[in-house]
Coordinates of C-alpha atoms in Angstrom, one line a residue:
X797 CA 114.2 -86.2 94.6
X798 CA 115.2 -89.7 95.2
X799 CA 112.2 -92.1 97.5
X800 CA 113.2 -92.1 100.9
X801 CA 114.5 -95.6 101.9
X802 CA 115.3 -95.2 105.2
X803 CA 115.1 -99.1 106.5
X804 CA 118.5 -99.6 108.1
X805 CA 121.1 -102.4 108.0
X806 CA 120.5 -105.4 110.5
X807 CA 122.6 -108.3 111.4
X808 CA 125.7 -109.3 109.7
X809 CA 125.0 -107.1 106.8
X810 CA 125.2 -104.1 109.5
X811 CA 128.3 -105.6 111.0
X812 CA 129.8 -106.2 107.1
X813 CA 129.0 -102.9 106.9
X814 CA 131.1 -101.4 109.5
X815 CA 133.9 -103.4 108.5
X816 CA 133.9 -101.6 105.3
X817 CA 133.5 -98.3 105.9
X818 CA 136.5 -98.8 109.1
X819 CA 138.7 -100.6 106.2
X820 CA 137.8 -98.0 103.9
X821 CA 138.3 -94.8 106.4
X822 CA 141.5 -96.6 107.3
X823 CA 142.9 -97.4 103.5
X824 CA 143.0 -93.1 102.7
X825 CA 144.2 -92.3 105.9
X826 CA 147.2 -95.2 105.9
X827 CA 148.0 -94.1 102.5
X828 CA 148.9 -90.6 103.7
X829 CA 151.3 -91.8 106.3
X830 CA 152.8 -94.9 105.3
X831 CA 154.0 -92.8 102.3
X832 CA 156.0 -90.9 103.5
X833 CA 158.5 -93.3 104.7
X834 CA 158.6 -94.7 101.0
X835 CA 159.6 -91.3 99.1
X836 CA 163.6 -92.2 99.3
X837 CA 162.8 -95.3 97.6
X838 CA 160.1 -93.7 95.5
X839 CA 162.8 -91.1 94.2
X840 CA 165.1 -94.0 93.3
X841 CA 162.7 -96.0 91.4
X842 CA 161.4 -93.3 89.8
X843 CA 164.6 -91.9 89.4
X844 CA 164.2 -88.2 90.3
X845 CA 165.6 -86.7 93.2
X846 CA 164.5 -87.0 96.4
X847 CA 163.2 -83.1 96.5
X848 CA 160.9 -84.2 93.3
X849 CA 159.8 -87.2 95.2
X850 CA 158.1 -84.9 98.0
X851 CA 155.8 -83.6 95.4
X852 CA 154.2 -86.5 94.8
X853 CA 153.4 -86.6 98.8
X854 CA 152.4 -82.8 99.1
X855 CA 150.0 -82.9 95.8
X856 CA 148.1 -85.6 97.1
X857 CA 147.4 -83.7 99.8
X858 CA 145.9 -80.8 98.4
X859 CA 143.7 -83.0 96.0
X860 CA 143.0 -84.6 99.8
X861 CA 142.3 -81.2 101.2
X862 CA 139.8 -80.1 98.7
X863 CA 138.1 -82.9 98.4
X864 CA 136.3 -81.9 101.7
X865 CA 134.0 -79.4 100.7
X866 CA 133.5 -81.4 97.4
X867 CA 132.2 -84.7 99.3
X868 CA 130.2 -82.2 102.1
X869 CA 128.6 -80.9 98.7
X870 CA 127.6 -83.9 97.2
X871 CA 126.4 -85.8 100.1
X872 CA 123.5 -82.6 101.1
X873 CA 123.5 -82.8 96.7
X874 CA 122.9 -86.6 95.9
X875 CA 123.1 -88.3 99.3
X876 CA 126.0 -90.0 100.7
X877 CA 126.8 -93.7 99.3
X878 CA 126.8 -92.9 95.7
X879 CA 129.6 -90.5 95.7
X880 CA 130.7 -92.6 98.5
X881 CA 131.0 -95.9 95.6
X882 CA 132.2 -94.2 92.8
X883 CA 135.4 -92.3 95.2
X884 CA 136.2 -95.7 95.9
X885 CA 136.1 -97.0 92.3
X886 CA 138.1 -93.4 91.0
X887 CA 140.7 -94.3 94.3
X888 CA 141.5 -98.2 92.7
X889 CA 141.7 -96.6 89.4
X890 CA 143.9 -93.9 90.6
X891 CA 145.9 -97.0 92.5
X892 CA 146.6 -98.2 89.2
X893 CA 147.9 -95.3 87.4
X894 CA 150.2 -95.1 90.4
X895 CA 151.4 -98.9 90.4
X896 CA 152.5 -99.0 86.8
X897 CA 153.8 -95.2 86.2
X898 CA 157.6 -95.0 85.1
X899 CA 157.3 -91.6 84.5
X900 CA 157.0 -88.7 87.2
X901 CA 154.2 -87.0 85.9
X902 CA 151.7 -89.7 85.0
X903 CA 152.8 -91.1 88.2
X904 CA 152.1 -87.7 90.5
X905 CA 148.9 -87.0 88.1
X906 CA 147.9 -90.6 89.7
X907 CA 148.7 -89.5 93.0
X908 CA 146.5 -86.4 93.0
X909 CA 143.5 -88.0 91.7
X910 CA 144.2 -90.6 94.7
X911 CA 144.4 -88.3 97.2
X912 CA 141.0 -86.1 95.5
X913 CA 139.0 -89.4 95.8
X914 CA 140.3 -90.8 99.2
X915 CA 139.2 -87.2 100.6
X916 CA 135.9 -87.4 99.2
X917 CA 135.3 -90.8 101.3
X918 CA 136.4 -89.3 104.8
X919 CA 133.4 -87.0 104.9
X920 CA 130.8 -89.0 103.4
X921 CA 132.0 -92.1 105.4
X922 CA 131.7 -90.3 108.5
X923 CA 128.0 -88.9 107.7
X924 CA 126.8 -92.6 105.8
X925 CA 128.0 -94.6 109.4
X926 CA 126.0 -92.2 111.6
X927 CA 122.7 -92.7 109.6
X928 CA 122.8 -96.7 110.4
X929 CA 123.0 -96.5 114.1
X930 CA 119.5 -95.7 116.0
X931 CA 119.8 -92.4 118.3
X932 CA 120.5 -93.8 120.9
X933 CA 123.6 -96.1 119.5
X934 CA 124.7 -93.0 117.3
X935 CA 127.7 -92.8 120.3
X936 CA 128.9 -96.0 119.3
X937 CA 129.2 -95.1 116.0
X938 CA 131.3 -92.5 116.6
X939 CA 133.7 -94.7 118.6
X940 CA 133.7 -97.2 115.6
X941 CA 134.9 -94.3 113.3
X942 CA 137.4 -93.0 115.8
X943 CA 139.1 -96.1 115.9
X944 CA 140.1 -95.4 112.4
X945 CA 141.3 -92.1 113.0
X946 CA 144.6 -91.2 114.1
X947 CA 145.5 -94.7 114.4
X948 CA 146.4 -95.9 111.1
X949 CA 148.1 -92.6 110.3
X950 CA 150.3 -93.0 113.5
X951 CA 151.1 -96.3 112.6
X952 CA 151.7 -95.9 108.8
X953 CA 155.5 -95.1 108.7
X954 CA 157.1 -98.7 110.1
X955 CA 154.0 -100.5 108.0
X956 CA 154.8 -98.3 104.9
X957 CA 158.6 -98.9 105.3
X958 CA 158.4 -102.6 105.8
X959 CA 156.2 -102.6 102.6
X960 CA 159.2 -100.4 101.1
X961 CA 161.9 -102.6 102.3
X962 CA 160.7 -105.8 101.8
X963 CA 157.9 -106.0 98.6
X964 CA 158.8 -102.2 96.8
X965 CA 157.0 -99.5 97.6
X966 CA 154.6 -100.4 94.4
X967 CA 152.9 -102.8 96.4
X968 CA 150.8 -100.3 98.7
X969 CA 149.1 -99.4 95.5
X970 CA 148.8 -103.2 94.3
X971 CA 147.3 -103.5 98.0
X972 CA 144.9 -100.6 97.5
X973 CA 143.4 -101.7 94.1
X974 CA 141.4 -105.0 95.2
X975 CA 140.2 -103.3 98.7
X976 CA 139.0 -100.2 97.5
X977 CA 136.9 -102.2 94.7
X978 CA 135.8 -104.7 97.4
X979 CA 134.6 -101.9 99.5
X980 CA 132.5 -100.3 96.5
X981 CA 131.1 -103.3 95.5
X982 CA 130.1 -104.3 99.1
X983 CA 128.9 -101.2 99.8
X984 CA 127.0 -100.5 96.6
X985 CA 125.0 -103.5 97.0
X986 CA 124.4 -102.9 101.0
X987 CA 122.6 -100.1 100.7
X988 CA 121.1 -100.4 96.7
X989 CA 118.5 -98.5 96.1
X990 CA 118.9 -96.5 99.4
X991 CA 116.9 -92.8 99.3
X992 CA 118.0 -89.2 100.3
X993 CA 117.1 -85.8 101.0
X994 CA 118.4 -83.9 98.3
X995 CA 119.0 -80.2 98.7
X996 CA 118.8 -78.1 95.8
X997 CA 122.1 -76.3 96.3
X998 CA 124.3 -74.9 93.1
X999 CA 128.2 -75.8 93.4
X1000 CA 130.4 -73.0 93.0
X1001 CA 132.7 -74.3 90.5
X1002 CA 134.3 -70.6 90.4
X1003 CA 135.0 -70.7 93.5
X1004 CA 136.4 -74.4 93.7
X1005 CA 138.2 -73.9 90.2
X1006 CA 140.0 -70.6 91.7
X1007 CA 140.9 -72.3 94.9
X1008 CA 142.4 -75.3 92.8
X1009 CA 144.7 -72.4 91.1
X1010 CA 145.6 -70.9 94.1
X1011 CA 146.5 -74.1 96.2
X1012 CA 147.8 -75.6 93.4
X1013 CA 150.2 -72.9 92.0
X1014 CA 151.4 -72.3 95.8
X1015 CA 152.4 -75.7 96.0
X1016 CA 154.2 -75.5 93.0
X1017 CA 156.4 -72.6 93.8
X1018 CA 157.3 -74.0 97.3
X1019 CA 157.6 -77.3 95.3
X1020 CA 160.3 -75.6 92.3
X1021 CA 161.5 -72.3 94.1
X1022 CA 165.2 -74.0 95.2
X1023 CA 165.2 -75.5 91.8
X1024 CA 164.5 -72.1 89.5
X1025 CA 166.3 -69.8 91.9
X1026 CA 163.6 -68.1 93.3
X1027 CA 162.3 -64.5 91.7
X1028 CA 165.3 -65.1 89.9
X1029 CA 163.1 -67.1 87.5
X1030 CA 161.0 -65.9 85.2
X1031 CA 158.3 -68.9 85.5
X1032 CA 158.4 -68.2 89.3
X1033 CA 157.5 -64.4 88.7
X1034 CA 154.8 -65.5 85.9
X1035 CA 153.7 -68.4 88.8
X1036 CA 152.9 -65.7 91.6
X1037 CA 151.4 -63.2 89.6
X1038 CA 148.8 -65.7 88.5
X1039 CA 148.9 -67.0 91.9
X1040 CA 148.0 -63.0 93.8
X1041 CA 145.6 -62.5 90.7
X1042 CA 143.7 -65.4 91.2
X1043 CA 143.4 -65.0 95.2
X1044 CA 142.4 -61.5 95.0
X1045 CA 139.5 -62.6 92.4
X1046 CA 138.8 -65.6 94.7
X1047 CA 138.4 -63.7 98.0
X1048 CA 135.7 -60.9 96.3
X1049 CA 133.9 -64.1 94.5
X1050 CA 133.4 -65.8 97.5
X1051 CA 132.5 -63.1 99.5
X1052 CA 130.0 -62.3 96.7
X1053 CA 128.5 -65.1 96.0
X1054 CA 125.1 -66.7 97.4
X1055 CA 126.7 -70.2 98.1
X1056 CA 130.4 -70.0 97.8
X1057 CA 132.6 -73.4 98.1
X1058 CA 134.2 -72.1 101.3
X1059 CA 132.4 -69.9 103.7
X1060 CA 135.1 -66.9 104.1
X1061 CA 133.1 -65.0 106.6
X1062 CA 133.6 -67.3 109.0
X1063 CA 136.8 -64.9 109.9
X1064 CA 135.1 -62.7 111.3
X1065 CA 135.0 -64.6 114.7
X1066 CA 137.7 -64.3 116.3
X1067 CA 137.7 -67.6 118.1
X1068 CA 137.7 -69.5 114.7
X1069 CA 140.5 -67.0 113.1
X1070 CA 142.5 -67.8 115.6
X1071 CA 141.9 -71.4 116.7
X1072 CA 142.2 -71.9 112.2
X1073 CA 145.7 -70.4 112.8
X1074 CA 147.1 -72.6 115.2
X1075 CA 145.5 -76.0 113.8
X1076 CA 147.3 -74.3 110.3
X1077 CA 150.5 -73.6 111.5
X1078 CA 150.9 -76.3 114.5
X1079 CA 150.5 -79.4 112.0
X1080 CA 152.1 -77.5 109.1
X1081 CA 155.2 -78.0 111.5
X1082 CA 154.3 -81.0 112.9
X1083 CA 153.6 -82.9 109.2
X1084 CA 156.8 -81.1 107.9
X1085 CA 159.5 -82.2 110.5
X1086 CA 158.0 -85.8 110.7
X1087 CA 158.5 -86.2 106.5
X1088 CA 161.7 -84.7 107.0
X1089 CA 163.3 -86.3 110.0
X1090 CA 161.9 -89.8 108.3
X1091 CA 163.7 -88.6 104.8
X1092 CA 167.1 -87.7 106.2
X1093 CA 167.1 -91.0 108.1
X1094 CA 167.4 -92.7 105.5
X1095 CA 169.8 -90.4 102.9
X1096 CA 171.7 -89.0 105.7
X1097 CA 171.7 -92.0 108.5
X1098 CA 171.6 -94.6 106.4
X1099 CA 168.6 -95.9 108.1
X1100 CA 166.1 -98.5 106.2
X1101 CA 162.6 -97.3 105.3
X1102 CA 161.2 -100.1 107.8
X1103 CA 164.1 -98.1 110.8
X1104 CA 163.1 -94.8 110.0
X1105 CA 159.5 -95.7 109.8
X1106 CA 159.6 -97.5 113.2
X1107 CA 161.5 -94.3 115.2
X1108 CA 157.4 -92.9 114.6
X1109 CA 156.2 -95.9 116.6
X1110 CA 156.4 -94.5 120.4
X1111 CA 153.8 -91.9 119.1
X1112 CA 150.9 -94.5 118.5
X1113 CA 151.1 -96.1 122.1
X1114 CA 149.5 -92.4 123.4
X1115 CA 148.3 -90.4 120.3
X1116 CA 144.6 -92.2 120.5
X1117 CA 144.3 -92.8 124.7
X1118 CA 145.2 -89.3 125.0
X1119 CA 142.3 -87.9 122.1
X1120 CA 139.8 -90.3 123.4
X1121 CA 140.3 -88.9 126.9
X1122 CA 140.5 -85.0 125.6
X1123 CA 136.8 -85.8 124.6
X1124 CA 135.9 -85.5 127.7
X1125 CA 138.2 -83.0 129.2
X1126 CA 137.4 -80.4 126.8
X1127 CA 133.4 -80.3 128.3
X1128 CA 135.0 -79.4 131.6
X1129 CA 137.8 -76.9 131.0
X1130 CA 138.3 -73.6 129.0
X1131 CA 139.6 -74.8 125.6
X1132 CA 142.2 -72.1 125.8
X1133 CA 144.0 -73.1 128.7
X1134 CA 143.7 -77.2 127.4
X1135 CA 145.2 -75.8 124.1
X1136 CA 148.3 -73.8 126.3
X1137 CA 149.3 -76.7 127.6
X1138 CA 149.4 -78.5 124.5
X1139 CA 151.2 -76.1 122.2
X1140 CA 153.8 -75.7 125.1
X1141 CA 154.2 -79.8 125.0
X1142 CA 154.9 -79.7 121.4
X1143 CA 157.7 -76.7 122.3
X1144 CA 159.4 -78.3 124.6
X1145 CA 159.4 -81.8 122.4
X1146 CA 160.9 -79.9 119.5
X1147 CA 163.3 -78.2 121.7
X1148 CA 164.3 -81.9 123.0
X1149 CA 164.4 -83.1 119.6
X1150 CA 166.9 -79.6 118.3
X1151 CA 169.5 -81.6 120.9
X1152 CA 169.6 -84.4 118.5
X1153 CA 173.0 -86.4 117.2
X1154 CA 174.4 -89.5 116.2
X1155 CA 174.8 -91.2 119.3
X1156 CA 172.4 -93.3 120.6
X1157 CA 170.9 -92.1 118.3
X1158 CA 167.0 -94.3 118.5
X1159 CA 167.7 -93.6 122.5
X1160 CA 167.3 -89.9 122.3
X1161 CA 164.4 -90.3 119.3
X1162 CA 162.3 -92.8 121.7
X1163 CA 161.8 -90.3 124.3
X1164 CA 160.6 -86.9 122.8
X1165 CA 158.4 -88.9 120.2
X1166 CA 156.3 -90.7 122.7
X1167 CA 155.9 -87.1 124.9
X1168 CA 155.2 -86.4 120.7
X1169 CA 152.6 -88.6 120.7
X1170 CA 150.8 -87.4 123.9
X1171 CA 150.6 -84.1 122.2
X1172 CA 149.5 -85.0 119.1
X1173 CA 146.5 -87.1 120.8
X1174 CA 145.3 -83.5 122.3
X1175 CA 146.0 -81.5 119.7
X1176 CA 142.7 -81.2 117.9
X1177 CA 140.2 -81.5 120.2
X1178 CA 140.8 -78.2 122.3
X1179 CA 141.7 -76.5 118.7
X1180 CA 138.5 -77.7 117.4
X1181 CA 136.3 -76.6 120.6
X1182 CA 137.9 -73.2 120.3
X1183 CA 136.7 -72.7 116.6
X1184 CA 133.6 -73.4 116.9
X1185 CA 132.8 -71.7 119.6
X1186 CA 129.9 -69.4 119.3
X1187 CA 129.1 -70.1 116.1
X1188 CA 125.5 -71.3 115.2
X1189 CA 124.5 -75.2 114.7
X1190 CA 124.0 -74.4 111.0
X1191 CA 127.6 -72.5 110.1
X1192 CA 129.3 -75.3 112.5
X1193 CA 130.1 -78.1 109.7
X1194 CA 130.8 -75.2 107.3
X1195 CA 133.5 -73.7 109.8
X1196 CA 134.6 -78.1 110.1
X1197 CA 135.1 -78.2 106.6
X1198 CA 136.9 -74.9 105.8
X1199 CA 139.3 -75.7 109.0
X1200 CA 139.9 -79.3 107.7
X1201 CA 140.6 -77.9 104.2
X1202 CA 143.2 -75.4 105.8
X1203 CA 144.5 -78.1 107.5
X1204 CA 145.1 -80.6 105.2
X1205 CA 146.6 -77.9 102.9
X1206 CA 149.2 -76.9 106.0
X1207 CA 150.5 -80.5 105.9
X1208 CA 151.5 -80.3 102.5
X1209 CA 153.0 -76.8 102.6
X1210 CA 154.8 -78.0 106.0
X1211 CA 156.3 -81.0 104.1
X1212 CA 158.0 -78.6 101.2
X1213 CA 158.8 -75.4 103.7
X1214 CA 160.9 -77.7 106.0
X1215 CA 162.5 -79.4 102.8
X1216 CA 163.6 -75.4 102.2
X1217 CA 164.9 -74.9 105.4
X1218 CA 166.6 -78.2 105.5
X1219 CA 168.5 -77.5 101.8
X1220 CA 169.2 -74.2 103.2
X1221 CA 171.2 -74.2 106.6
X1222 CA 173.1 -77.7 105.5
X1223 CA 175.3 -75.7 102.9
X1224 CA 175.2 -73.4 105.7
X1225 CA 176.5 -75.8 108.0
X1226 CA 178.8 -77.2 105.9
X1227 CA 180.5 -73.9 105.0
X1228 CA 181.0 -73.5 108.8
X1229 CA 182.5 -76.9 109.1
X1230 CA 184.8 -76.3 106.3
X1231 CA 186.1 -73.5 107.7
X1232 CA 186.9 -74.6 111.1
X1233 CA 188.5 -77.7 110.2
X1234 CA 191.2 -76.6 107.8
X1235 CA 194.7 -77.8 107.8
X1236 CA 195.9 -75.8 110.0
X1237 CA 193.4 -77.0 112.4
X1238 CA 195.0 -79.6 114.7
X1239 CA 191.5 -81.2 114.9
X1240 CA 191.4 -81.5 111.0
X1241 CA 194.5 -83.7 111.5
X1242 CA 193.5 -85.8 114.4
X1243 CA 190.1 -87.0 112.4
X1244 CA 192.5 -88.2 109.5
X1245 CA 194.9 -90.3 111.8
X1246 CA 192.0 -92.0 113.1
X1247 CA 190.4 -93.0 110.3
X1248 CA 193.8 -93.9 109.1
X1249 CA 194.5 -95.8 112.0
X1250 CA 190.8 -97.5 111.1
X1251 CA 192.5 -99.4 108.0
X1252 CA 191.3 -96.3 105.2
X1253 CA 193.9 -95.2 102.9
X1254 CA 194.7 -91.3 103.2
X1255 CA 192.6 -90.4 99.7
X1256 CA 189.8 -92.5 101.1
X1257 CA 190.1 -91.1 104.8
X1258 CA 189.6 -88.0 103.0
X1259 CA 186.2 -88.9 101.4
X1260 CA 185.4 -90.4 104.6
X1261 CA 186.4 -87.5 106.3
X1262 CA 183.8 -85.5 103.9
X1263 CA 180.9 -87.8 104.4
X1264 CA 180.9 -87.3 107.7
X1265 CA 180.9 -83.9 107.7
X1266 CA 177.9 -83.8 105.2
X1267 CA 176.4 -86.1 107.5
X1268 CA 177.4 -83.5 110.4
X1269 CA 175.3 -80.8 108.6
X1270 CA 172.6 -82.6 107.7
X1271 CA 172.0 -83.5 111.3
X1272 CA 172.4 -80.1 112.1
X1273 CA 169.9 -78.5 109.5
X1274 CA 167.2 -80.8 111.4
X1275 CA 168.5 -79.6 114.9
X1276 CA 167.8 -76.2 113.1
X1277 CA 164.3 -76.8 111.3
X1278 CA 163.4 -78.7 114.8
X1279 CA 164.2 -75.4 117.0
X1280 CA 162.1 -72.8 114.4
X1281 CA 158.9 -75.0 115.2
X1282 CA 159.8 -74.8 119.1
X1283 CA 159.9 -71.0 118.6
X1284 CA 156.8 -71.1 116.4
X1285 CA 155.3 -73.2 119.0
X1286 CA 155.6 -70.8 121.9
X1287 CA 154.3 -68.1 119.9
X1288 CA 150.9 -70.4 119.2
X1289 CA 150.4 -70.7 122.9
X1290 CA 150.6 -67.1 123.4
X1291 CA 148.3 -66.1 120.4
X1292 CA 145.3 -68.5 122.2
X1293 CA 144.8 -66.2 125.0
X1294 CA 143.7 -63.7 122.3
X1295 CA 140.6 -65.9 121.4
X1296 CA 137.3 -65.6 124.0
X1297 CA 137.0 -68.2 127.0
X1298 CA 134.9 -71.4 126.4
X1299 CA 132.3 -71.7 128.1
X1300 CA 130.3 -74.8 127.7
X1301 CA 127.0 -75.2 129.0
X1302 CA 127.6 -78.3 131.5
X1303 CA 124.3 -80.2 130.1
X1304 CA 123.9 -80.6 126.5
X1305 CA 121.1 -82.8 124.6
X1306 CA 122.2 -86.3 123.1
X1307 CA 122.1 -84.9 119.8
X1308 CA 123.9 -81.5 120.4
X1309 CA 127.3 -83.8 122.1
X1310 CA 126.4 -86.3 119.4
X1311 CA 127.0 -83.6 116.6
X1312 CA 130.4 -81.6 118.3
X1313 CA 131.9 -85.4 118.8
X1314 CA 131.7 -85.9 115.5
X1315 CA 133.1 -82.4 114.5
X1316 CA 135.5 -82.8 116.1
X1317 CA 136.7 -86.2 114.6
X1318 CA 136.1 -84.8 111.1
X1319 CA 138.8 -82.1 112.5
X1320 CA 141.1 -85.1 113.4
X1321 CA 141.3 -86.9 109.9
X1322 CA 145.0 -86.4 109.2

């Protein structure tokens, strides 16, 4: 056990202090969401279609999701700054890897080990700027965090697609590489020789190694199913029989086990199975149909990263009002009926968005996002109040991490599911289109005067023609994609009213609204 040191940061080292660990909270975060307006231009510079490019967005999101347990592990393990310095040394290093890779899989290896070390820093971060405000300015300290929260994630896509445009999209790793070592270094030698509480607690490397298989090897089918046909593949049969194996060992390990790396009887509540299954299957379909409407933007619209990026804008000028203000709703109201609302917002915003075509077309995206962003701003908090309702103090960060972890995961399954839906009703689409406009089809004839009249030649009217009605799917595969998750949507605001009423006791100490505001941020990080 380490000496205590628990003298804490005055002055302008405390105010250096906070500018780090806000920089550093908002570096992982903004690397998540200004990515995903770069994958086009990743796939071309890479040189692997745009369906491989995705993978390299969706892996660093599981290394992101199971970092969480990891970096709850070794903060009660080793205390907080250590692991905190070295995720931020492994996260320039891992920068690297991913600024000079030419080939795909030293490049996505880069991007997983980015994503496993940027998670590890969202946890302690959170837990390290707590501990250097007194009690009574511990509040503040959880708005300086919040700050940091959804904002840079909301705001990612036009930053990440001007970045794209304009330097290459190799320059948000060349950006990461000398802030990520600044923030170690400044941190390291902040709090030196700083003390902790260790708890003698044995990590369940079974446990985290089976989970890696399962989470891994999932990803990887959804990743490669369209491209090896399915169960029509051996290596896809071989994949999900190691994939089932290794769940069914994981589940009686866990369950077994003294200490496991995820607490799996957690599911016996009902609040937190159900509140777990809408926060996994409402931002599964939120985080897919954002990477895919920013995608076809660009392949199918012709949009620029920097366009397509800035069509995500109108959600940042609500997402963070509306969570800061659902902080304080949620003590007043039954979580279920805050969460109702919600999940019938984001219904009725997908439905808006299934209406979409080419006219006008930033008119009719402007709209629905910012209602988007209102809904995304109050998504978490009632979710999170639901979940942890009735459970004990000490199970409460255990159920925070396991949700996050499920959470994170969803994001990256959403991304590659709504990738299969989108490759699968556009040859839909287009089949219908072909045959309904045939030659015998007046219409069919009208289209090719026009663009003859245009100035195109008939063999290029043709190819025109053809574009357009590739262009005309892909629109429509969105429209699709967009009205499942309306559906889906519905469905989630049905299932809360399974889950027991809230009710929260109208006083609470200082330190019990201390600890559920910052649960409920952890439960935020995107």
């Amino acid at each position: 056990m380490a000496i205590i040191f628990s003298k804490r940061l005055r002055g302008w080292r405390f105010i250096l202090f906070n500018f780090c660990m806000g920089v550093g909270h908002a570096i992982v975060i903004f690397n998540a969401g200004a990515y995903i307006a770069m994958l086009p231009r990743v796939a071309g510079g890479l040189g692997i279609p745009p369906s491989f490019a995705t993978w390299t967005q969706t892996d660093y999101m599981i290394g992101l999701a199971l970092a969480f347990p990891v970096g709850g592990w070794l903060a009660r393990r080793i205390g907080e700054y250590r692991p905190f310095v070295a995720a931020f040394v492994v996260f320039a290093l891992a920068s690297i890897i991913c600024a000079y890779a030419t080939s795909l899989y030293s490049y996505l290896a880069g991007r997983i080990l980015l994503g496993f070390s940027g998670g590890l820093t969202l946890p302690l971060g959170q837990s390290m700027i707590l501990k250097e405000y007194p009690d009574k300015r511990k509040s503040l300290g959880i708005g300086v965090w919040s700050l940091f929260t959804l904002t840079p994630f909301t705001f990612g896509p036009p930053i990440g697609g001007w970045i794209a445009d304009n330097l290459g999209w190799r320059w948000l790793f060349i950006f990461n590489i000398p802030i990520a070592l600044a923030i170690a270094g400044i941190v390291g030698a902040l709090l030196y020789q700083r003390g902790y509480q260790a708890i003698q607690r044995r990590f369940d490397t079974v446990g985290f190694v089976l989970l890696v298989i399962v989470l891994g090897g999932f990803q990887t089918l959804l990743n490669q199913g369209n491209d090896w046909d399915w169960l029509n593949s051996a290596y896809m049969t071989g994949l999900i029989a190691i994939i089932v194996i290794a769940l069914m060992y994981w589940v009686a390990w866990e369950l077994n086990t003294k200490h496991p790396f995820v607490d799996l009887t957690l599911f016996a509540h009902r609040n937190f199975t159900i509140g777990v299954l809408i926060m996994f299957t409402g931002f599964l379909c939120f985080q897919g149909l954002l990477s895919l409407l920013i995608i076809q933007l660009q392949l199918s619209l012709g949009y620029s990263s920097w366009l397509a990026g800035l069509v995500f804008l109108p959600m940042a000028i609500f997402a963070k009002p509306v969570a800061g203000v659902f902080h304080e709703i949620v003590k007043r109201f039954d979580a279920r009926l805050l969460a109702f609302f919600n999940l019938l917002g984001f219904a009725a915003t997908y439905f808006w968005l299934s209406r979409f075509d080419v006219h006008d077309a930033y008119d009719q995206l402007f709209w629905p996002k910012l209602l988007e962003g209102v809904c995304l701003g109050s998504f978490f908090v009632p979710l999170t109040a639901l979940l942890l309702h009735g459970l004990p103090p000490e199970r409460q960060w255990r159920a925070v991490e396991l949700a996050s972890l499920m959470r994170i995961a969803a994001g990256a399954i959403g991304i590659t599911l709504q990738g299969i839906i989108f490759y699968r009703r556009a040859p839909f689409h287009m089949t219908r289109f072909a045959e309904t406009h045939t030659i015998f089809d007046p219409r069919y004839d009208q289209s090719l005067n026009i663009l003859v009249e245009a100035g195109f030649t008939e063999s290029t009217a043709l190819i025109k023609f053809a574009k357009l009605a590739a262009r005309d799917s892909a629109i429509r595969a969105v429209n699709d994609a967009y009205w499942i998750a309306g559906c889906i949507f519905v469905g989630l605001a049905i299932l809360v009213w399974f889950a027991y009423p809230t009710r929260r006791p109208v006083k609470r100490t200082p330190e019990q609204a201390l600890r559920r505001r910052a649960q409920e941020l952890l439960a935020e990080e995107p």
